PDB file of C-alpha atoms and ligand atoms in Angstrom:
ATOM      1  CA  UNK M   1       0.000   0.000   0.000  1.00  0.00           C
ATOM      2  CA  UNK M   2       1.432   3.373  -1.018  1.00  0.00           C
ATOM      3  CA  UNK M   3       1.711   6.571   0.956  1.00  0.00           C
ATOM      4  CA  UNK M   4      -0.149   9.764   0.181  1.00  0.00           C
ATOM      5  CA  UNK M   5       2.006  12.865   0.745  1.00  0.00           C
ATOM      6  CA  UNK M   6       0.611  16.388   0.463  1.00  0.00           C
ATOM      7  CA  UNK M   7       2.865  19.317  -0.393  1.00  0.00           C
ATOM      8  CA  UNK M   8       1.514  22.414   1.337  1.00  0.00           C
ATOM      9  CA  UNK M   9       2.708  25.888   2.281  1.00  0.00           C
ATOM     10  CA  UNK M  10       0.295  28.451   3.584  1.00  0.00           C
ATOM     11  CA  UNK M  11       1.778  31.339   1.594  1.00  0.00           C
ATOM     12  CA  UNK M  12       1.587  31.148  -2.185  1.00  0.00           C
ATOM     13  CA  UNK M  13       4.513  31.176  -4.581  1.00  0.00           C
ATOM     14  CA  UNK M  14       7.063  29.578  -2.248  1.00  0.00           C
ATOM     15  CA  UNK M  15       7.871  26.723  -4.636  1.00  0.00           C
ATOM     16  CA  UNK M  16       5.414  23.886  -3.895  1.00  0.00           C
ATOM     17  CA  UNK M  17       4.880  23.011  -7.554  1.00  0.00           C
ATOM     18  CA  UNK M  18       8.574  23.332  -8.397  1.00  0.00           C
ATOM     19  CA  UNK M  19       9.415  21.079  -5.473  1.00  0.00           C
ATOM     20  CA  UNK M  20       6.644  18.560  -6.280  1.00  0.00           C
ATOM     21  CA  UNK M  21       7.698  18.221  -9.922  1.00  0.00           C
ATOM     22  CA  UNK M  22      11.408  17.793  -9.165  1.00  0.00           C
ATOM     23  CA  UNK M  23      10.944  15.547  -6.136  1.00  0.00           C
ATOM     24  CA  UNK M  24       8.569  13.308  -8.130  1.00  0.00           C
ATOM     25  CA  UNK M  25      11.216  12.768 -10.824  1.00  0.00           C
ATOM     26  CA  UNK M  26      13.959  11.942  -8.318  1.00  0.00           C
ATOM     27  CA  UNK M  27      11.605   9.621  -6.405  1.00  0.00           C
ATOM     28  CA  UNK M  28      10.879   7.751  -9.638  1.00  0.00           C
ATOM     29  CA  UNK M  29      14.647   7.520 -10.264  1.00  0.00           C
ATOM     30  CA  UNK M  30      14.788   5.658  -6.934  1.00  0.00           C
ATOM     31  CA  UNK M  31      12.570   3.006  -8.558  1.00  0.00           C
ATOM     32  CA  UNK M  32       9.433   4.128  -6.772  1.00  0.00           C
ATOM     33  CA  UNK M  33       6.111   4.113  -8.584  1.00  0.00           C
ATOM     34  CA  UNK M  34       4.914   7.693  -8.279  1.00  0.00           C
ATOM     35  CA  UNK M  35       1.618   9.397  -9.015  1.00  0.00           C
ATOM     36  CA  UNK M  36       2.098  13.161  -9.099  1.00  0.00           C
ATOM     37  CA  UNK M  37      -1.206  14.978  -8.607  1.00  0.00           C
ATOM     38  CA  UNK M  38      -1.957  18.593  -9.419  1.00  0.00           C
ATOM     39  CA  UNK M  39      -4.587  19.401  -6.808  1.00  0.00           C
ATOM     40  CA  UNK M  40      -4.465  23.153  -7.385  1.00  0.00           C
ATOM     41  CA  UNK M  41      -7.686  22.788  -9.345  1.00  0.00           C
ATOM     42  CA  UNK M  42      -8.394  26.490  -9.884  1.00  0.00           C
ATOM     43  CA  UNK M  43      -4.854  27.640 -10.713  1.00  0.00           C
ATOM     44  CA  UNK M  44      -3.211  24.456 -11.985  1.00  0.00           C
ATOM     45  CA  UNK M  45       0.212  24.832 -13.597  1.00  0.00           C
ATOM     46  CA  UNK M  46       2.171  21.706 -12.711  1.00  0.00           C
ATOM     47  CA  UNK M  47       1.761  20.425 -16.290  1.00  0.00           C
ATOM     48  CA  UNK M  48       3.656  23.506 -17.526  1.00  0.00           C
ATOM     49  CA  UNK M  49       6.466  22.983 -15.026  1.00  0.00           C
ATOM     50  CA  UNK M  50       6.658  19.327 -16.151  1.00  0.00           C
ATOM     51  CA  UNK M  51       6.566  20.420 -19.808  1.00  0.00           C
ATOM     52  CA  UNK M  52       3.670  18.061 -20.611  1.00  0.00           C
ATOM     53  CA  UNK M  53       0.834  20.495 -21.216  1.00  0.00           C
ATOM     54  CA  UNK M  54       0.318  19.239 -24.784  1.00  0.00           C
ATOM     55  CA  UNK M  55      -0.382  15.708 -23.560  1.00  0.00           C
ATOM     56  CA  UNK M  56      -3.340  16.626 -21.389  1.00  0.00           C
ATOM     57  CA  UNK M  57      -6.801  15.897 -22.740  1.00  0.00           C
ATOM     58  CA  UNK M  58      -8.891  15.041 -19.672  1.00  0.00           C
ATOM     59  CA  UNK M  59      -8.572  16.219 -16.067  1.00  0.00           C
ATOM     60  CA  UNK M  60      -9.653  15.275 -12.562  1.00  0.00           C
ATOM     61  CA  UNK M  61     -12.932  17.105 -12.994  1.00  0.00           C
ATOM     62  CA  UNK M  62     -13.748  14.940 -16.050  1.00  0.00           C
ATOM     63  CA  UNK M  63     -13.033  11.795 -14.032  1.00  0.00           C
ATOM     64  CA  UNK M  64     -15.139  12.906 -11.070  1.00  0.00           C
ATOM     65  CA  UNK M  65     -18.041  13.731 -13.390  1.00  0.00           C
ATOM     66  CA  UNK M  66     -17.614  10.429 -15.235  1.00  0.00           C
ATOM     67  CA  UNK M  67     -16.782  11.983 -18.605  1.00  0.00           C
ATOM     68  CA  UNK M  68     -13.831   9.586 -18.703  1.00  0.00           C
ATOM     69  CA  UNK M  69     -12.186   7.067 -16.419  1.00  0.00           C
ATOM     70  CA  UNK M  70      -9.048   7.768 -14.382  1.00  0.00           C
ATOM     71  CA  UNK M  71      -6.922   5.718 -16.783  1.00  0.00           C
ATOM     72  CA  UNK M  72      -7.700   8.179 -19.586  1.00  0.00           C
ATOM     73  CA  UNK M  73      -6.886  11.287 -17.558  1.00  0.00           C
ATOM     74  CA  UNK M  74      -3.655  10.019 -16.009  1.00  0.00           C
ATOM     75  CA  UNK M  75      -0.591  10.634 -18.205  1.00  0.00           C
ATOM     76  CA  UNK M  76       1.468   7.475 -17.933  1.00  0.00           C
ATOM     77  CA  UNK M  77       5.261   7.307 -17.654  1.00  0.00           C
ATOM     78  CA  UNK M  78       6.022  10.987 -17.919  1.00  0.00           C
ATOM     79  CA  UNK M  79       9.342   9.687 -16.670  1.00  0.00           C
ATOM     80  CA  UNK M  80      10.074   6.073 -15.973  1.00  0.00           C
ATOM     81  CA  UNK M  81       7.652   5.054 -13.192  1.00  0.00           C
ATOM     82  CA  UNK M  82       6.127   8.511 -12.856  1.00  0.00           C
ATOM     83  CA  UNK M  83       2.469   9.103 -13.755  1.00  0.00           C
ATOM     84  CA  UNK M  84       0.750  12.474 -13.686  1.00  0.00           C
ATOM     85  CA  UNK M  85      -2.853  13.235 -12.725  1.00  0.00           C
ATOM     86  CA  UNK M  86      -3.896  16.694 -13.935  1.00  0.00           C
ATOM     87  CA  UNK M  87      -6.147  18.701 -11.698  1.00  0.00           C
ATOM     88  CA  UNK M  88      -8.226  21.579 -13.013  1.00  0.00           C
ATOM     89  CA  UNK M  89     -11.836  22.410 -13.013  1.00  0.00           C
ATOM     90  CA  UNK M  90     -14.110  22.873 -15.999  1.00  0.00           C
ATOM     91  CA  UNK M  91     -16.496  25.828 -16.105  1.00  0.00           C
ATOM     92  CA  UNK M  92     -19.663  25.012 -14.177  1.00  0.00           C
ATOM     93  CA  UNK M  93     -18.182  22.153 -12.150  1.00  0.00           C
ATOM     94  CA  UNK M  94     -18.472  22.399  -8.362  1.00  0.00           C
ATOM     95  CA  UNK M  95     -14.972  22.631  -6.791  1.00  0.00           C
ATOM     96  CA  UNK M  96     -16.021  21.013  -3.495  1.00  0.00           C
ATOM     97  CA  UNK M  97     -17.445  18.043  -5.384  1.00  0.00           C
ATOM     98  CA  UNK M  98     -14.305  17.761  -7.535  1.00  0.00           C
ATOM     99  CA  UNK M  99     -11.970  17.803  -4.510  1.00  0.00           C
ATOM    100  CA  UNK M 100     -14.112  15.192  -2.716  1.00  0.00           C
ATOM    101  CA  UNK M 101     -14.032  13.053  -5.870  1.00  0.00           C
ATOM    102  CA  UNK M 102     -10.242  13.390  -6.182  1.00  0.00           C
ATOM    103  CA  UNK M 103      -9.846  12.282  -2.541  1.00  0.00           C
ATOM    104  CA  UNK M 104     -11.983   9.167  -3.085  1.00  0.00           C
ATOM    105  CA  UNK M 105     -10.104   8.294  -6.254  1.00  0.00           C
ATOM    106  CA  UNK M 106      -6.661   8.730  -4.678  1.00  0.00           C
ATOM    107  CA  UNK M 107      -7.635   6.393  -1.843  1.00  0.00           C
ATOM    108  CA  UNK M 108      -8.516   3.780  -4.486  1.00  0.00           C
ATOM    109  CA  UNK M 109      -5.245   4.366  -6.384  1.00  0.00           C
ATOM    110  CA  UNK M 110      -3.054   3.954  -3.279  1.00  0.00           C
ATOM    111  CA  UNK M 111      -2.475   0.307  -4.050  1.00  0.00           C
ATOM    112  CA  UNK M 112      -1.049   1.073  -7.497  1.00  0.00           C
ATOM    113  CA  UNK M 113       1.752   3.392  -6.368  1.00  0.00           C
ATOM    114  CA  UNK M 114       4.510   3.629  -3.769  1.00  0.00           C
ATOM    115  CA  UNK M 115       3.897   7.335  -3.314  1.00  0.00           C
ATOM    116  CA  UNK M 116       1.080   9.641  -4.363  1.00  0.00           C
ATOM    117  CA  UNK M 117       2.548  13.145  -4.187  1.00  0.00           C
ATOM    118  CA  UNK M 118      -0.064  15.904  -4.148  1.00  0.00           C
ATOM    119  CA  UNK M 119       0.807  19.465  -5.104  1.00  0.00           C
ATOM    120  CA  UNK M 120      -1.745  21.475  -3.103  1.00  0.00           C
ATOM    121  CA  UNK M 121      -2.996  25.013  -3.583  1.00  0.00           C
ATOM    122  CA  UNK M 122      -1.618  27.609  -1.186  1.00  0.00           C
ATOM    123  CA  UNK M 123      -3.653  28.565   1.851  1.00  0.00           C
ATOM    124  CA  UNK M 124      -5.309  26.633   4.620  1.00  0.00           C
ATOM    125  CA  UNK M 125      -8.781  26.283   3.183  1.00  0.00           C
ATOM    126  CA  UNK M 126     -11.186  23.357   2.842  1.00  0.00           C
ATOM    127  CA  UNK M 127      -9.323  21.884  -0.169  1.00  0.00           C
ATOM    128  CA  UNK M 128      -6.079  21.523   1.771  1.00  0.00           C
ATOM    129  CA  UNK M 129      -7.992  20.171   4.769  1.00  0.00           C
ATOM    130  CA  UNK M 130      -9.767  17.548   2.635  1.00  0.00           C
ATOM    131  CA  UNK M 131      -6.461  16.442   1.113  1.00  0.00           C
ATOM    132  CA  UNK M 132      -4.787  16.405   4.541  1.00  0.00           C
ATOM    133  CA  UNK M 133      -7.498  14.048   5.790  1.00  0.00           C
ATOM    134  CA  UNK M 134      -6.494  11.376   3.274  1.00  0.00           C
ATOM    135  CA  UNK M 135      -2.731  11.931   3.666  1.00  0.00           C
ATOM    136  CA  UNK M 136      -0.199   9.834   5.499  1.00  0.00           C
ATOM    137  CA  UNK M 137       2.399  12.606   5.477  1.00  0.00           C
ATOM    138  CA  UNK M 138       2.774  16.280   4.622  1.00  0.00           C
ATOM    139  CA  UNK M 139       5.689  18.326   3.389  1.00  0.00           C
ATOM    140  CA  UNK M 140       5.468  22.000   4.309  1.00  0.00           C
ATOM    141  CA  UNK M 141       7.386  24.255   1.938  1.00  0.00           C
ATOM    142  CA  UNK M 142       8.546  27.698   2.976  1.00  0.00           C
ATOM    143  CA  UNK M 143      11.007  30.320   1.848  1.00  0.00           C
ATOM    144  CA  UNK M 144      13.214  32.087   4.402  1.00  0.00           C
ATOM    145  CA  UNK M 145      10.783  35.003   4.674  1.00  0.00           C
ATOM    146  CA  UNK M 146       8.958  35.871   7.879  1.00  0.00           C
ATOM    147  CA  UNK M 147       5.625  35.995   6.078  1.00  0.00           C
ATOM    148  CA  UNK M 148       6.065  32.554   4.508  1.00  0.00           C
ATOM    149  CA  UNK M 149       7.367  31.104   7.782  1.00  0.00           C
ATOM    150  CA  UNK M 150       4.315  32.234   9.734  1.00  0.00           C
ATOM    151  CA  UNK M 151       1.977  30.837   7.071  1.00  0.00           C
ATOM    152  CA  UNK M 152       3.948  27.572   7.014  1.00  0.00           C
ATOM    153  CA  UNK M 153       3.289  27.275  10.745  1.00  0.00           C
ATOM    154  CA  UNK M 154      -0.452  27.762  10.133  1.00  0.00           C
ATOM    155  CA  UNK M 155      -0.396  25.086   7.426  1.00  0.00           C
ATOM    156  CA  UNK M 156       1.458  22.764   9.804  1.00  0.00           C
ATOM    157  CA  UNK M 157      -1.131  23.375  12.519  1.00  0.00           C
ATOM    158  CA  UNK M 158      -3.833  22.424  10.006  1.00  0.00           C
ATOM    159  CA  UNK M 159      -2.232  19.078   9.139  1.00  0.00           C
ATOM    160  CA  UNK M 160      -1.299  18.326  12.771  1.00  0.00           C
ATOM    161  CA  UNK M 161      -5.003  18.919  13.511  1.00  0.00           C
ATOM    162  CA  UNK M 162      -5.909  16.300  10.906  1.00  0.00           C
ATOM    163  CA  UNK M 163      -3.629  13.863  12.764  1.00  0.00           C
ATOM    164  CA  UNK M 164      -1.011  13.700  10.019  1.00  0.00           C
ATOM    165  CA  UNK M 165       1.827  12.173  11.990  1.00  0.00           C
ATOM    166  CA  UNK M 166       4.663  12.643   9.547  1.00  0.00           C
ATOM    167  CA  UNK M 167       5.052  16.379   8.855  1.00  0.00           C
ATOM    168  CA  UNK M 168       8.340  17.663   7.456  1.00  0.00           C
ATOM    169  CA  UNK M 169       9.756  21.002   6.377  1.00  0.00           C
ATOM    170  CA  UNK M 170      11.469  22.001   3.141  1.00  0.00           C
ATOM    171  CA  UNK M 171      13.107  25.417   3.082  1.00  0.00           C
ATOM    172  CA  UNK M 172      13.331  26.637  -0.495  1.00  0.00           C
ATOM    173  CA  UNK M 173      15.288  29.507  -2.042  1.00  0.00           C
ATOM    174  CA  UNK M 174      17.949  29.451   0.673  1.00  0.00           C
ATOM    175  CA  UNK M 175      20.684  32.047   0.241  1.00  0.00           C
ATOM    176  CA  UNK M 176      23.514  31.132   2.617  1.00  0.00           C
ATOM    177  CA  UNK M 177      25.282  34.469   2.195  1.00  0.00           C
ATOM    178  CA  UNK M 178      22.228  36.348   3.435  1.00  0.00           C
ATOM    179  CA  UNK M 179      22.005  34.041   6.444  1.00  0.00           C
ATOM    180  CA  UNK M 180      25.728  34.511   7.197  1.00  0.00           C
ATOM    181  CA  UNK M 181      25.290  38.276   7.102  1.00  0.00           C
ATOM    182  CA  UNK M 182      22.254  38.059   9.395  1.00  0.00           C
ATOM    183  CA  UNK M 183      20.018  39.390   6.613  1.00  0.00           C
ATOM    184  CA  UNK M 184      17.743  36.340   6.514  1.00  0.00           C
ATOM    185  CA  UNK M 185      16.449  34.069   9.265  1.00  0.00           C
ATOM    186  CA  UNK M 186      18.749  31.111   9.886  1.00  0.00           C
ATOM    187  CA  UNK M 187      17.550  27.550   9.448  1.00  0.00           C
ATOM    188  CA  UNK M 188      17.157  26.827  13.191  1.00  0.00           C
ATOM    189  CA  UNK M 189      15.000  29.903  13.566  1.00  0.00           C
ATOM    190  CA  UNK M 190      12.834  28.730  10.662  1.00  0.00           C
ATOM    191  CA  UNK M 191      12.446  25.266  12.204  1.00  0.00           C
ATOM    192  CA  UNK M 192      11.494  26.784  15.579  1.00  0.00           C
ATOM    193  CA  UNK M 193       8.952  29.155  14.091  1.00  0.00           C
ATOM    194  CA  UNK M 194       7.297  26.686  11.741  1.00  0.00           C
ATOM    195  CA  UNK M 195       7.311  23.975  14.447  1.00  0.00           C
ATOM    196  CA  UNK M 196       8.157  21.379  11.810  1.00  0.00           C
ATOM    197  CA  UNK M 197      11.091  18.983  11.651  1.00  0.00           C
ATOM    198  CA  UNK M 198      13.489  19.654   8.774  1.00  0.00           C
ATOM    199  CA  UNK M 199      13.476  17.406   5.694  1.00  0.00           C
ATOM    200  CA  UNK M 200      15.714  19.430   3.416  1.00  0.00           C
ATOM    201  CA  UNK M 201      17.000  22.667   1.957  1.00  0.00           C
ATOM    202  CA  UNK M 202      16.925  23.913  -1.626  1.00  0.00           C
ATOM    203  CA  UNK M 203      19.187  26.760  -2.771  1.00  0.00           C
ATOM    204  CA  UNK M 204      18.040  29.857  -4.568  1.00  0.00           C
ATOM    205  CA  UNK M 205      18.794  28.837  -8.144  1.00  0.00           C
ATOM    206  CA  UNK M 206      18.227  31.143 -11.102  1.00  0.00           C
ATOM    207  CA  UNK M 207      18.310  28.110 -13.409  1.00  0.00           C
ATOM    208  CA  UNK M 208      15.058  26.878 -11.843  1.00  0.00           C
ATOM    209  CA  UNK M 209      13.243  29.968 -13.061  1.00  0.00           C
ATOM    210  CA  UNK M 210      14.892  30.019 -16.474  1.00  0.00           C
ATOM    211  CA  UNK M 211      14.340  26.336 -17.265  1.00  0.00           C
ATOM    212  CA  UNK M 212      10.927  26.131 -15.604  1.00  0.00           C
ATOM    213  CA  UNK M 213       9.627  28.454 -18.313  1.00  0.00           C
ATOM    214  CA  UNK M 214      10.703  25.848 -20.863  1.00  0.00           C
ATOM    215  CA  UNK M 215       9.218  22.906 -18.955  1.00  0.00           C
ATOM    216  CA  UNK M 216      12.708  21.628 -18.133  1.00  0.00           C
ATOM    217  CA  UNK M 217      13.348  20.157 -14.684  1.00  0.00           C
ATOM    218  CA  UNK M 218      16.531  20.290 -12.576  1.00  0.00           C
ATOM    219  CA  UNK M 219      17.701  16.752 -13.414  1.00  0.00           C
ATOM    220  CA  UNK M 220      17.921  17.756 -17.095  1.00  0.00           C
ATOM    221  CA  UNK M 221      20.072  20.811 -16.387  1.00  0.00           C
ATOM    222  CA  UNK M 222      23.859  20.546 -16.417  1.00  0.00           C
ATOM    223  CA  UNK M 223      25.606  21.572 -13.196  1.00  0.00           C
ATOM    224  CA  UNK M 224      22.290  22.259 -11.510  1.00  0.00           C
ATOM    225  CA  UNK M 225      22.827  23.259  -7.898  1.00  0.00           C
ATOM    226  CA  UNK M 226      19.294  22.433  -6.974  1.00  0.00           C
ATOM    227  CA  UNK M 227      19.207  18.957  -8.589  1.00  0.00           C
ATOM    228  CA  UNK M 228      21.409  17.579  -5.790  1.00  0.00           C
ATOM    229  CA  UNK M 229      19.094  19.121  -3.226  1.00  0.00           C
ATOM    230  CA  UNK M 230      15.980  17.572  -4.811  1.00  0.00           C
ATOM    231  CA  UNK M 231      17.755  14.230  -5.010  1.00  0.00           C
ATOM    232  CA  UNK M 232      18.809  14.408  -1.356  1.00  0.00           C
ATOM    233  CA  UNK M 233      15.286  15.263  -0.208  1.00  0.00           C
ATOM    234  CA  UNK M 234      13.823  12.432  -2.299  1.00  0.00           C
ATOM    235  CA  UNK M 235      16.224   9.964  -0.687  1.00  0.00           C
ATOM    236  CA  UNK M 236      15.172  11.200   2.734  1.00  0.00           C
ATOM    237  CA  UNK M 237      11.473  10.880   1.809  1.00  0.00           C
ATOM    238  CA  UNK M 238      12.026   7.202   1.053  1.00  0.00           C
ATOM    239  CA  UNK M 239      13.650   6.707   4.466  1.00  0.00           C
ATOM    240  CA  UNK M 240      17.266   6.505   3.305  1.00  0.00           C
ATOM    241  CA  UNK M 241      19.527   7.663   6.101  1.00  0.00           C
ATOM    242  CA  UNK M 242      21.458  10.247   4.126  1.00  0.00           C
ATOM    243  CA  UNK M 243      22.655  13.432   5.806  1.00  0.00           C
ATOM    244  CA  UNK M 244      21.103  16.733   4.949  1.00  0.00           C
ATOM    245  CA  UNK M 245      22.574  18.073   1.695  1.00  0.00           C
ATOM    246  CA  UNK M 246      24.401  21.267   2.555  1.00  0.00           C
ATOM    247  CA  UNK M 247      25.313  23.438  -0.385  1.00  0.00           C
ATOM    248  CA  UNK M 248      27.614  25.749   1.513  1.00  0.00           C
TER     249      UNK M 248
HETATM  250  N1  ATP S   1      14.848  27.413  -5.495  1.00  0.00           N
HETATM  251  C1  ATP S   1      14.373  28.324  -6.355  1.00  0.00           C
HETATM  252  N2  ATP S   1      15.199  29.231  -6.912  1.00  0.00           N
HETATM  253  C2  ATP S   1      14.735  30.177  -7.786  1.00  0.00           C
HETATM  254  N3  ATP S   1      13.453  30.254  -8.166  1.00  0.00           N
HETATM  255  C3  ATP S   1      12.579  29.381  -7.650  1.00  0.00           C
HETATM  256  C4  ATP S   1      12.973  28.369  -6.731  1.00  0.00           C
HETATM  257  N4  ATP S   1      11.873  27.628  -6.407  1.00  0.00           N
HETATM  258  C5  ATP S   1      10.843  28.169  -7.080  1.00  0.00           C
HETATM  259  N5  ATP S   1      11.242  29.214  -7.831  1.00  0.00           N
HETATM  260  C6  ATP S   1      10.403  30.080  -8.679  1.00  0.00           C
HETATM  261  O1  ATP S   1       9.410  30.645  -7.848  1.00  0.00           O
HETATM  262  C7  ATP S   1       8.199  30.816  -8.554  1.00  0.00           C
HETATM  263  C8  ATP S   1       7.041  30.148  -7.800  1.00  0.00           C
HETATM  264  O2  ATP S   1       7.266  28.744  -7.768  1.00  0.00           O
HETATM  265  P1  ATP S   1       6.058  27.720  -7.726  1.00  0.00           P
HETATM  266  O3  ATP S   1       5.064  27.980  -8.796  1.00  0.00           O
HETATM  267  O4  ATP S   1       6.664  26.368  -7.660  1.00  0.00           O
HETATM  268  O5  ATP S   1       5.408  28.092  -6.314  1.00  0.00           O
HETATM  269  P2  ATP S   1       4.040  27.548  -5.670  1.00  0.00           P
HETATM  270  O6  ATP S   1       4.241  27.512  -4.197  1.00  0.00           O
HETATM  271  O7  ATP S   1       3.643  26.284  -6.320  1.00  0.00           O
HETATM  272  O8  ATP S   1       3.037  28.698  -6.064  1.00  0.00           O
HETATM  273  P3  ATP S   1       1.433  28.677  -5.892  1.00  0.00           P
HETATM  274  O9  ATP S   1       1.188  28.935  -4.420  1.00  0.00           O
HETATM  275  O10 ATP S   1       0.983  29.808  -6.746  1.00  0.00           O
HETATM  276  O11 ATP S   1       0.953  27.344  -6.324  1.00  0.00           O
HETATM  277  C9  ATP S   1       8.442  30.225  -9.936  1.00  0.00           C
HETATM  278  O12 ATP S   1       8.773  31.271 -10.808  1.00  0.00           O
HETATM  279  C10 ATP S   1       9.649  29.314  -9.735  1.00  0.00           C
HETATM  280  O13 ATP S   1      10.420  29.129 -10.917  1.00  0.00           O
HETATM  281 MG1   MG S   2       1.826  25.765  -7.260  1.00  0.00          MG
END
């Protein structure tokens, strides 16, 4: 039976989708069967980050409303062992109904995958709560900004409230020089304020932004600083006892 892991944040734009896409690829490279789910049904964009937008015909809303079955909506083997389930809502469809339908479907699909990784919308609303209810674990993503850190804590409180036992923190866009100069909160401070145990760190990496616009992920980029970080975090997700990847 696979594990369902939600990727949440509180504050928007901190890198949940970037993290989900890259972690999913590295998890599949570890021979895990992965279903990557775009659950940001109103503002979905994970297909663009994955560079597979042209392959999408049906979405989660079509499955929930029985316009097609899940097998038709899921894009198979985006990378070896990695399937993609596109979220998005069609005009007129009820979002609450679609989210409830996605949750039921993911529970059924648990047996087919090692990990179902869900890229959630930002915020702490009913969608995130519904997804947290079916999750075995949550990864809270934050940047080293006070505003994001506070919202990450609120997101963590939400998932702790839903009895998610395994909650871990990813700090994205880390700039060691700013930390050294005391111009950004240090990692211990971020852990204390989010009240979440650390899973990993991802550096600020201009290549992420540049290549993301072309649908190219970190593992495809030569000398990518962030690829090592995504790989390290993926190893730690699967329980490998590897030390935290430090890029400074
Ligand atoms: N480590 C990084 N270094 C540089 N840019 C990054 C990094 N991580 C993410 N970004 C950039 O930050 C922006 C927001 O990333 P992303 O869309 O993944 O955030 P999100 O949390 O999913 O946003 P939303 O809340 O809107 O869903 C994108 O332009 C992305 O390329
Ligand atoms: Mg996103």
